[in-house]
Coordinates of C-alpha atoms in Angstrom, one line a residue:
X223 CA 0.4 0.3 0.1
X224 CA 1.1 2.9 -0.8
X225 CA 2.1 6.9 1.7
X226 CA -0.8 8.2 -0.5
X227 CA -3.4 5.3 -0.1
X228 CA -2.9 4.9 3.0
X229 CA -3.6 8.6 3.7
X230 CA -6.7 8.0 2.8
X231 CA -7.9 5.1 4.4
X232 CA -6.8 6.9 7.3
X233 CA -9.0 9.6 6.3
X234 CA -12.2 8.0 5.3
X235 CA -12.0 5.7 8.5
X236 CA -11.6 8.8 11.0
X237 CA -14.5 10.7 9.2
X238 CA -16.3 7.0 8.8
X239 CA -15.9 6.5 13.0
X240 CA -17.0 10.5 13.7
X241 CA -20.3 10.2 11.8
X242 CA -20.8 6.7 13.3
X243 CA -19.9 8.8 17.2
X244 CA -22.4 11.3 15.8
X245 CA -24.5 8.9 15.8
X246 CA -24.4 6.4 18.5
X247 CA -24.9 10.3 20.9
X248 CA -28.0 10.9 18.3
X249 CA -28.6 8.3 18.9
X250 CA -31.1 8.4 21.7
X251 CA -32.8 11.5 21.3
X252 CA -33.7 11.2 18.3
X253 CA -34.7 7.5 19.6
X254 CA -37.1 9.9 22.6
X255 CA -38.3 12.4 20.4
X256 CA -39.4 9.3 19.2
X257 CA -41.0 7.9 21.6
X258 CA -42.8 11.1 22.6
X259 CA -44.8 11.7 19.3
X260 CA -45.4 8.1 20.2
X261 CA -47.0 8.7 23.4
X262 CA -49.1 11.9 22.4
X263 CA -51.8 10.5 20.3
X264 CA -52.3 14.0 19.1
X265 CA -48.4 14.5 17.8
X266 CA -49.6 10.9 16.2
X267 CA -52.6 12.4 15.0
X268 CA -51.0 15.5 13.3
X269 CA -48.4 13.0 11.6
X270 CA -50.5 11.1 9.6
X271 CA -52.3 15.4 8.8
X272 CA -55.4 14.4 10.7
X273 CA -57.5 17.1 13.0
X274 CA -60.3 16.4 15.2
X275 CA -64.1 17.5 14.3
X276 CA -66.0 18.3 17.2
X277 CA -67.8 16.2 18.4
X278 CA -71.3 16.2 18.2
X279 CA -74.5 17.2 19.7
X280 CA -76.2 13.8 21.0
X281 CA -79.7 13.2 19.8
X282 CA -81.4 11.7 22.2
X283 CA -82.2 11.9 25.9
X284 CA -78.4 9.6 26.4
X285 CA -75.4 11.6 26.7
X286 CA -72.0 10.7 24.4
X287 CA -69.5 9.6 27.9
X288 CA -69.8 8.0 30.9
X289 CA -67.2 7.7 32.6
X290 CA -67.3 5.1 36.0
X291 CA -63.7 4.7 37.7
X292 CA -60.8 3.8 35.3
X293 CA -63.1 3.0 31.8
X294 CA -64.9 5.7 29.6
X295 CA -67.8 4.6 27.8
X296 CA -68.3 6.1 24.7
X297 CA -72.0 5.6 22.5
X298 CA -72.2 4.7 19.2
X299 CA -70.9 7.0 16.8
X300 CA -71.6 7.8 13.3
X301 CA -69.5 10.1 11.2
X302 CA -69.3 13.9 12.8
X303 CA -70.8 16.8 10.4
X304 CA -73.3 14.4 7.9
X305 CA -72.6 11.1 7.8
X306 CA -72.3 8.6 4.9
X307 CA -76.1 6.8 4.3
X308 CA -76.8 3.7 2.4
X309 CA -76.8 -0.1 2.6
X310 CA -72.8 -1.5 2.8
X311 CA -72.8 -4.6 -0.5
X312 CA -76.1 -2.7 -2.0
X313 CA -74.4 1.0 -3.1
X314 CA -72.1 1.1 -0.6
X315 CA -68.6 -0.2 -1.6
X316 CA -66.6 -1.9 1.0
X317 CA -63.8 1.1 0.1
X318 CA -66.1 3.9 0.6
X319 CA -68.0 2.6 3.9
X320 CA -64.0 1.3 5.3
X321 CA -63.2 5.3 4.5
X322 CA -67.0 6.4 7.2
X323 CA -65.7 4.3 9.7
X324 CA -62.1 5.6 9.6
X325 CA -64.4 8.8 10.2
X326 CA -66.5 7.5 12.8
X327 CA -62.9 6.0 14.2
X328 CA -62.5 10.8 14.4
X329 CA -64.8 11.3 15.6
X330 CA -65.3 8.8 19.0
X331 CA -61.4 10.6 19.2
X332 CA -62.5 14.1 19.3
X333 CA -65.8 13.3 21.8
X334 CA -63.2 11.2 24.0
X335 CA -60.9 14.6 24.5
X336 CA -63.8 16.5 24.9
X337 CA -64.4 14.7 27.6
X338 CA -60.4 13.8 29.0
X339 CA -59.6 17.6 27.7
X340 CA -55.7 15.4 27.0
X341 CA -55.6 12.2 23.7
X342 CA -52.3 10.7 27.0
X343 CA -54.7 9.8 29.2
X344 CA -55.7 7.4 27.1
X345 CA -54.5 4.2 29.1
X346 CA -55.3 1.6 27.0
X347 CA -58.5 1.7 23.8
X348 CA -60.0 -2.1 25.9
X349 CA -62.9 -2.8 22.7
X350 CA -64.5 -1.5 20.2
X351 CA -67.4 -2.6 18.8
X352 CA -69.0 -2.2 15.1
X353 CA -71.8 -1.8 13.5
X354 CA -72.6 -2.3 9.1
X355 CA -76.5 -0.9 7.4
X356 CA -75.3 -3.8 5.4
X357 CA -77.0 -5.5 2.9
X358 CA -78.4 -9.0 3.6
X359 CA -75.8 -11.6 1.7
X360 CA -73.4 -9.0 2.9
X361 CA -70.5 -10.4 4.9
X362 CA -67.5 -8.8 4.6
X363 CA -68.4 -6.1 8.1
X364 CA -64.3 -7.0 10.4
X365 CA -62.3 -5.2 6.9
X366 CA -65.0 -1.8 7.3
X367 CA -64.5 -1.6 10.8
X368 CA -61.1 -2.2 10.0
X369 CA -60.4 1.3 8.7
X370 CA -61.8 2.3 12.9
X371 CA -59.2 0.0 13.9
X372 CA -56.7 1.1 10.9
X373 CA -56.8 4.2 12.8
X374 CA -56.6 3.6 16.5
X375 CA -53.7 1.1 16.4
X376 CA -52.2 4.2 13.9
X377 CA -51.9 7.2 16.8
X378 CA -52.0 4.7 19.7
X379 CA -49.9 2.2 19.1
X380 CA -50.1 -0.5 20.5
X381 CA -52.3 0.7 23.4
X382 CA -54.7 1.2 20.2
X383 CA -55.5 -2.8 20.3
X384 CA -58.3 -3.9 20.6
X385 CA -61.1 -6.2 20.6
X386 CA -63.8 -6.2 19.0
X387 CA -67.1 -7.0 18.1
X388 CA -69.2 -6.6 14.9
X389 CA -72.8 -7.2 13.4
X390 CA -74.6 -6.4 10.3
X391 CA -77.3 -4.4 10.7
X392 CA -80.3 -4.7 8.8
X393 CA -80.9 -0.7 9.8
X394 CA -79.1 2.9 11.5
X395 CA -80.2 6.2 12.4
X396 CA -81.0 8.4 10.0
X397 CA -79.4 5.8 7.4
X398 CA -76.0 5.7 8.3
X399 CA -74.0 3.5 6.8
X400 CA -72.1 2.2 10.3
X401 CA -71.8 3.5 13.1
X402 CA -68.9 2.1 16.0
X403 CA -68.9 2.6 19.9
X404 CA -66.4 2.6 21.7
X405 CA -64.9 1.8 25.8
X406 CA -62.0 2.8 26.7
X407 CA -59.2 2.7 29.6
X408 CA -58.0 5.7 31.2
X409 CA -56.0 7.4 33.9
X410 CA -56.6 10.3 36.2

């Protein structure tokens, strides 16, 4: 090896070590920033380009959320504002119903934030129950409600994984296509 080659090799090796050392010093800071964002559902929502809608006012003699102990029970929600209407499998596609379930999930989170003041108080999403206004022969109900489930996992990570029930129904209030209720464990 010539002296010129040796100098270039040493310079390259030194730069590599310096870069590696800088990466090792920066890695904990980057990991901490990612972890903090992961623990902050509202940061996750912004990262996804989503904003929470204002919670709907109940349409009857009930409340949208009830807290008992460390659990919050959220009433069945449609989309905030105007819900998609129609029967899934007969005029409403699975893809559009999935998107509707995602919007319903956002509405549920809007109600939850109004109840708690801060989504960082969520310990875990415990249960999601989805109802799909479905044609009699429509059986792809889980795919529809995945719109909400996928959103919850994207926002809360592991804390967003939940148990779930999904049923097809003959009709829903206002003819909406999707209705979802949720149970959430929270900290004081």
